[in-house]
mmCIF file of C-alpha atoms in Angstrom:
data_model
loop_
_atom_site.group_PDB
_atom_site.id
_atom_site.type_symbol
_atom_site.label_atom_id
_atom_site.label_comp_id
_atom_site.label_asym_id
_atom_site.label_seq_id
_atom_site.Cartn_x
_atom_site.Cartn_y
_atom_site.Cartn_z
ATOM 1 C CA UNK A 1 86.425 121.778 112.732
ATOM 2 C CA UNK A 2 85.471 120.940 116.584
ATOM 3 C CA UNK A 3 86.864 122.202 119.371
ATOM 4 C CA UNK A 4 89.321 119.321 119.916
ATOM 5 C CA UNK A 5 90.593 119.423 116.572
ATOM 6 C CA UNK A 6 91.093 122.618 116.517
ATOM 7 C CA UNK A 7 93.440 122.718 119.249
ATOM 8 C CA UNK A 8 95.207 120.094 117.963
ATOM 9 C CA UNK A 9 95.929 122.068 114.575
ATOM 10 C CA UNK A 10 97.059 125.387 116.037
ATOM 11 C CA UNK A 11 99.287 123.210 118.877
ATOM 12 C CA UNK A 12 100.996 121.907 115.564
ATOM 13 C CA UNK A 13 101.024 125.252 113.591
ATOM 14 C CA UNK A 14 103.199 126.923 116.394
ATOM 15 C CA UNK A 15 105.930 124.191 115.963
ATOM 16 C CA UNK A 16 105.936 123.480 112.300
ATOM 17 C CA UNK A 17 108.902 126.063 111.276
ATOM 18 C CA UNK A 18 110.909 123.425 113.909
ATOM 19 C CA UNK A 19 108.847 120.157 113.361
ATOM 20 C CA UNK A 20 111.533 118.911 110.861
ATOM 21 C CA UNK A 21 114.547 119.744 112.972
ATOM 22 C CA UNK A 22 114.041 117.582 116.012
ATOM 23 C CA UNK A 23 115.479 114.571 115.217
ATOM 24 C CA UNK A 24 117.661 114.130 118.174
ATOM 25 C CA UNK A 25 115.308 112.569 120.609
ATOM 26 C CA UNK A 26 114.051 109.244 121.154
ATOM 27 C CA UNK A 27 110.670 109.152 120.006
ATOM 28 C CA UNK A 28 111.726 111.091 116.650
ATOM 29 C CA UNK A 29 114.322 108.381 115.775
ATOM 30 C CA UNK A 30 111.349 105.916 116.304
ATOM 31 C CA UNK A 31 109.032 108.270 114.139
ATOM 32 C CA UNK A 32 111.857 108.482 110.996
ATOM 33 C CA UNK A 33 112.379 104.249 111.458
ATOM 34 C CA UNK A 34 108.375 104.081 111.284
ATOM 35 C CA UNK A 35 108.497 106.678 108.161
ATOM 36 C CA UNK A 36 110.936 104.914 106.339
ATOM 37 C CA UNK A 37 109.005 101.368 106.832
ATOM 38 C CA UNK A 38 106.105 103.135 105.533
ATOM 39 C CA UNK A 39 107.524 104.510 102.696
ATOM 40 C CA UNK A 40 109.128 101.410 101.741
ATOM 41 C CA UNK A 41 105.525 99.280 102.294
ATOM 42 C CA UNK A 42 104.048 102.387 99.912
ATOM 43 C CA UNK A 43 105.900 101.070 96.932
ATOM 44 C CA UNK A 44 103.992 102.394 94.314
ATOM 45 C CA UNK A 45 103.627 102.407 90.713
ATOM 46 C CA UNK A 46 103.772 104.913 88.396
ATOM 47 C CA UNK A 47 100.038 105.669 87.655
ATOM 48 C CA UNK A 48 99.369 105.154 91.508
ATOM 49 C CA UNK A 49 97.321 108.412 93.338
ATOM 50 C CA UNK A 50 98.555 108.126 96.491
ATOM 51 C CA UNK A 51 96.426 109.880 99.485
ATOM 52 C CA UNK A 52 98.829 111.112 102.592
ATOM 53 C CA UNK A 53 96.551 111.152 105.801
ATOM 54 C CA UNK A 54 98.490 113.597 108.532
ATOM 55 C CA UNK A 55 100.680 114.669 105.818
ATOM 56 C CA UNK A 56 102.433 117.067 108.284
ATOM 57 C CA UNK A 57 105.401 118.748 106.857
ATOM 58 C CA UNK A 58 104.967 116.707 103.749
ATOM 59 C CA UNK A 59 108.161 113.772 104.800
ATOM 60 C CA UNK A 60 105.646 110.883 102.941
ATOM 61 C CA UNK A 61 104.192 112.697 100.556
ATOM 62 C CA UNK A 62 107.431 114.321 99.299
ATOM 63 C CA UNK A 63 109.431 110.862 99.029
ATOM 64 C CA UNK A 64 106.843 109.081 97.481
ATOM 65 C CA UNK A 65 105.946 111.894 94.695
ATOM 66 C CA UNK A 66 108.967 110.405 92.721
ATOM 67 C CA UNK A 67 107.460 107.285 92.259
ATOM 68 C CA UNK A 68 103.358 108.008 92.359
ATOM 69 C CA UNK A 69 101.461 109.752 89.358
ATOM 70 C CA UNK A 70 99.859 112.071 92.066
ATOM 71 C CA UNK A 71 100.536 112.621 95.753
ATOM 72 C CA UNK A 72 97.845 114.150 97.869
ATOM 73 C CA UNK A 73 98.569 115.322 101.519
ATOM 74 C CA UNK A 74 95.897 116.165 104.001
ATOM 75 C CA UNK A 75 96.365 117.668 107.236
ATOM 76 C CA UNK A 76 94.268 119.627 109.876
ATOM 77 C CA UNK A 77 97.236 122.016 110.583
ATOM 78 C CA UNK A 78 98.085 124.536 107.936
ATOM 79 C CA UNK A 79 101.350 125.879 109.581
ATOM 80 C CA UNK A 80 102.221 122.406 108.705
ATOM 81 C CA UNK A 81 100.779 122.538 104.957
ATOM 82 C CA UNK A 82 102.299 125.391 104.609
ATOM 83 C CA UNK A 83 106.056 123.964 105.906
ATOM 84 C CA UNK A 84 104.917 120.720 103.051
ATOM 85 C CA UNK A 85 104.739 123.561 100.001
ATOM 86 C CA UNK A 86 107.428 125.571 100.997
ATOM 87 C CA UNK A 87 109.694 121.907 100.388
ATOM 88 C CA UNK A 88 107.854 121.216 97.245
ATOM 89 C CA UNK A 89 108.463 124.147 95.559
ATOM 90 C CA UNK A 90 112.153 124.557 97.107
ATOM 91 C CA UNK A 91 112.544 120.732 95.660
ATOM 92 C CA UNK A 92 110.695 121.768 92.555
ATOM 93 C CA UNK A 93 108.230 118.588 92.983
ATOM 94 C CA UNK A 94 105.316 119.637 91.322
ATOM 95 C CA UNK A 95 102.997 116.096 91.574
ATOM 96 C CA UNK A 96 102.298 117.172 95.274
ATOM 97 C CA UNK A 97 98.742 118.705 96.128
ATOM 98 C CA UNK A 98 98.361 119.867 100.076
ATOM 99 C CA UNK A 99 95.285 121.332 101.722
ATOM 100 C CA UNK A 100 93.133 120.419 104.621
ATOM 101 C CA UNK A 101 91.493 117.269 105.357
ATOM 102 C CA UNK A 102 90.514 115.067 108.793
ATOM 103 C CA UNK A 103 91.110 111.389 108.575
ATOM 104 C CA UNK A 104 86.942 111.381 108.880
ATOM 105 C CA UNK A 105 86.445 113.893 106.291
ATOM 106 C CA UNK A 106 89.734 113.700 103.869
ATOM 107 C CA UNK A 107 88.077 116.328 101.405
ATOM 108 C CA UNK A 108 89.116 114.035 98.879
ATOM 109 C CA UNK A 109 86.693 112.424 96.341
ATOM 110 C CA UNK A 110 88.835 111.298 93.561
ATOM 111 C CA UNK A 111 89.971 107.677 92.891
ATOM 112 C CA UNK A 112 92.982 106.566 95.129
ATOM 113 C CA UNK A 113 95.082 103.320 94.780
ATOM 114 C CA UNK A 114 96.847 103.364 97.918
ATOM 115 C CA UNK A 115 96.518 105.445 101.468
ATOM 116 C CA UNK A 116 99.361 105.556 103.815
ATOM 117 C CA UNK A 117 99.848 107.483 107.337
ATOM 118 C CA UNK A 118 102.044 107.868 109.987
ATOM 119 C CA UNK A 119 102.011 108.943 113.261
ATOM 120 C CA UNK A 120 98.627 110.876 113.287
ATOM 121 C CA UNK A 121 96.016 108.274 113.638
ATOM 122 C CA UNK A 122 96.376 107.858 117.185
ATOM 123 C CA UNK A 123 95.046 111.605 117.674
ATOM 124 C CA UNK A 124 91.639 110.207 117.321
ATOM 125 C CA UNK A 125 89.785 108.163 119.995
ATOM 126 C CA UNK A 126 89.637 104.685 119.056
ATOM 127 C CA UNK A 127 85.614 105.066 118.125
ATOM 128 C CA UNK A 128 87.059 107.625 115.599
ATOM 129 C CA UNK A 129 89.653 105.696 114.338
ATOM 130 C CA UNK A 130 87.529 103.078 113.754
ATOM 131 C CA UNK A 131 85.891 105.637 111.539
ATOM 132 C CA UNK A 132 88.840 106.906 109.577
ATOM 133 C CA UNK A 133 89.519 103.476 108.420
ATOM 134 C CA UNK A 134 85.880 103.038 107.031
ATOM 135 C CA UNK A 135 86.320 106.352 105.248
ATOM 136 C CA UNK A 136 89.153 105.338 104.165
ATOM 137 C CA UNK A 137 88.075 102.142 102.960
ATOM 138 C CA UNK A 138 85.222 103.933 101.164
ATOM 139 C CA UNK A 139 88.095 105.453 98.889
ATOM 140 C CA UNK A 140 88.616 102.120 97.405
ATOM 141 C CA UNK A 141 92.595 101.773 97.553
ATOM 142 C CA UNK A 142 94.041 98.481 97.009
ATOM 143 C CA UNK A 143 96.256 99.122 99.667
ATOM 144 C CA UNK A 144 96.752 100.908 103.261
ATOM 145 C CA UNK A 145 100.202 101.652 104.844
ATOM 146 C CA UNK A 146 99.721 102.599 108.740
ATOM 147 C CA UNK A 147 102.270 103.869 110.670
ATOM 148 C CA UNK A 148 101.838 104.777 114.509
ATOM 149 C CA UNK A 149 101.866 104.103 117.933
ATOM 150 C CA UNK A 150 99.918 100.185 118.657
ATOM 151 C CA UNK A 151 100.640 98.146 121.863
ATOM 152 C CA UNK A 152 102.362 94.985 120.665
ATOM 153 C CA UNK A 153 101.678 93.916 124.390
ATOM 154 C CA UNK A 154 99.982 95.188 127.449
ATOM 155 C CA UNK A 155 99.796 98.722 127.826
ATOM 156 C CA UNK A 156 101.372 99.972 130.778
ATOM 157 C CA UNK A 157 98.831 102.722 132.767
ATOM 158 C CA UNK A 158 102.509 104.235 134.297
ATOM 159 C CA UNK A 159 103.954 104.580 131.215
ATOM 160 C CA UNK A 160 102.322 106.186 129.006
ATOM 161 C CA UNK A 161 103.929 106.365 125.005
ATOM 162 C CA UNK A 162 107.171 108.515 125.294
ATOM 163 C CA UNK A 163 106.078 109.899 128.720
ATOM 164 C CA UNK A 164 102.690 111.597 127.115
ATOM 165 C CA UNK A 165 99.297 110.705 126.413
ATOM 166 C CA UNK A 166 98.896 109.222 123.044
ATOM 167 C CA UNK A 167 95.632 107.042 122.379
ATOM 168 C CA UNK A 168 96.791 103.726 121.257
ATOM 169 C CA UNK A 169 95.291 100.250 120.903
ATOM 170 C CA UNK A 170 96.826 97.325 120.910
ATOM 171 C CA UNK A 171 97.857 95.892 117.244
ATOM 172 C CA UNK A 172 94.901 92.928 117.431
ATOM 173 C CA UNK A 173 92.332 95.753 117.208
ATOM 174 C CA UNK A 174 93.889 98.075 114.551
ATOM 175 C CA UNK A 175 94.286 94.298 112.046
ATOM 176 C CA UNK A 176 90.154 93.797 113.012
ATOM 177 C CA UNK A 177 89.283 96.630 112.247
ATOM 178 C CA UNK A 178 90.906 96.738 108.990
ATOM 179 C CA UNK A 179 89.894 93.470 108.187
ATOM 180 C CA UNK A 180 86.372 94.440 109.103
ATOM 181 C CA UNK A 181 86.979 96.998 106.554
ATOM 182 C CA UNK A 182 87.753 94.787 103.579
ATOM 183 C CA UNK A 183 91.552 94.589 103.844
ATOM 184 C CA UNK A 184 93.652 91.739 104.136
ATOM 185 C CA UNK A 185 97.248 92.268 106.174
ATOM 186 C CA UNK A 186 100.357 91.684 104.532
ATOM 187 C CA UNK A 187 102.839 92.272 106.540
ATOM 188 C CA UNK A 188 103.244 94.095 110.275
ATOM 189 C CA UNK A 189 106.308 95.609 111.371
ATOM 190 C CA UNK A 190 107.721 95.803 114.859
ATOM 191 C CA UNK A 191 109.585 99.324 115.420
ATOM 192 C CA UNK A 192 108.820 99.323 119.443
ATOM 193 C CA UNK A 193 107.177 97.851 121.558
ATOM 194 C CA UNK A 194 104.200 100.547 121.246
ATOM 195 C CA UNK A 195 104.978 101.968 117.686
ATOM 196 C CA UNK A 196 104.651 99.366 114.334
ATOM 197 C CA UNK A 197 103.684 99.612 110.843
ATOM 198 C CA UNK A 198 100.625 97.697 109.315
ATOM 199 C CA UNK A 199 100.004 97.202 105.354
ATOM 200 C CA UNK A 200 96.664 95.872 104.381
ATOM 201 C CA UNK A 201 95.556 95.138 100.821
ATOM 202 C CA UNK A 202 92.267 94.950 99.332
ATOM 203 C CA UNK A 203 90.216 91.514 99.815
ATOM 204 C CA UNK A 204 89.522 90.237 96.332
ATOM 205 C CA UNK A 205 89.084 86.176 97.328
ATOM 206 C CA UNK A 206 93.031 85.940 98.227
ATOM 207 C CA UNK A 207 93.630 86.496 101.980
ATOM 208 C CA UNK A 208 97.085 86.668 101.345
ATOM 209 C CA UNK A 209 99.433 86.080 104.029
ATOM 210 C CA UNK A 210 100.750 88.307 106.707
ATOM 211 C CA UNK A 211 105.086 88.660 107.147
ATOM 212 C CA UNK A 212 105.670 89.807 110.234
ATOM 213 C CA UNK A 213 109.463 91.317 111.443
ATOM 214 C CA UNK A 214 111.178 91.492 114.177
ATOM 215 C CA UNK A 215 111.655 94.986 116.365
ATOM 216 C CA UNK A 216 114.035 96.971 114.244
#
């Protein structure tokens, strides 16, 4: 893990025994409305493997373990795996795995039908996450639920993403470089104006068309 990285992970170790209870503030009400969206776009079937990118305290994984054969959750932080198995096991879901994994390097080799994250993408500069989502594309899932912070206009330099520096790009960029990837978009979901939810399916001679809703 680089230096960068790992900063980020032990920044997010120190808060997981808390992570889950801040649900008070703005930005956290936007998170849980992007969460849900993303959970709902998931949808999957029964045999699905479903790959959790960011996993964090396990909120995706966890819901969507009741409908998936397999959930996988990857995360750079283990104080934050380790909040994600404590819930398992106090649930008693037992189709969960969670260990370590970068969106670059998901340490994850095993067939996957559909990828979702939320909320962790936009750690990475955009040259990385251009990268993440041609790793991710190399896993072959039909489809890819994104959930995170994307300018739905121009950026404003004085103010920045709920008053901190998160790495953004606007939504055109994210859709090209998915579609540059092999994925068709579905459907894109206003939360804020700097926070949506994008769900691309594989390419396979269908475009499909793209639904787009309002700002919830």
């Amino acid at each position: 893990m680089d230096k960068d990285l790992k900063e980020l992970a032990d920044r997010f170790s120190q808060i997981a025994h808390r992570y889950d209870d801040k649900h008070d503030s703005e930005d956290k009400k936007i998170y849980n409305a992007c969460a849900s969206l993303v959970i709902d776009h998931a949808d999957p079937r029964s045999d699905d493997v479903v790959l959790d990118l960011g996993t964090g305290t396990g909120l995706i994984a966890l819901a969507l373990a009741g409908n998936a054969e397999r959930v996988v959750g990857r995360d750079i932080s283990e104080g934050m795996l380790d909040q994600a198995r404590e819930k398992a096991a106090d649930n008693g879901i037992e189709n969960v795995e969670f260990g370590y994994g970068e969106f670059r390097d998901p340490q994850y080799d095993v067939e996957v039908d559909i990828v979702v994250s939320n909320f962790a993408l936009h750690h990475l500069p955009n040259e990385g996450k251009r990268e993440a989502i041609e790793v991710i594309a190399d896993l072959g899932p039909r489809r890819v639920v994104l959930g995170d912070a994307m300018f739905f206009g121009s950026p404003d330099p004085e103010e920045p993403l709920f008053g901190h520096g998160v790495d953004a790009e606007p939504v055109g960029m994210l859709v090209d470089e998915l579609t540059d990837a092999g994925f068709a978009l579905t459907a894109v979901e206003r939360v804020h104006d700097q926070v949506g939810v994008l769900v691309a399916e594989r390419t396979d001679g269908d475009t499909g068309s793209v639904e787009s809703t309002a700002e919830k």
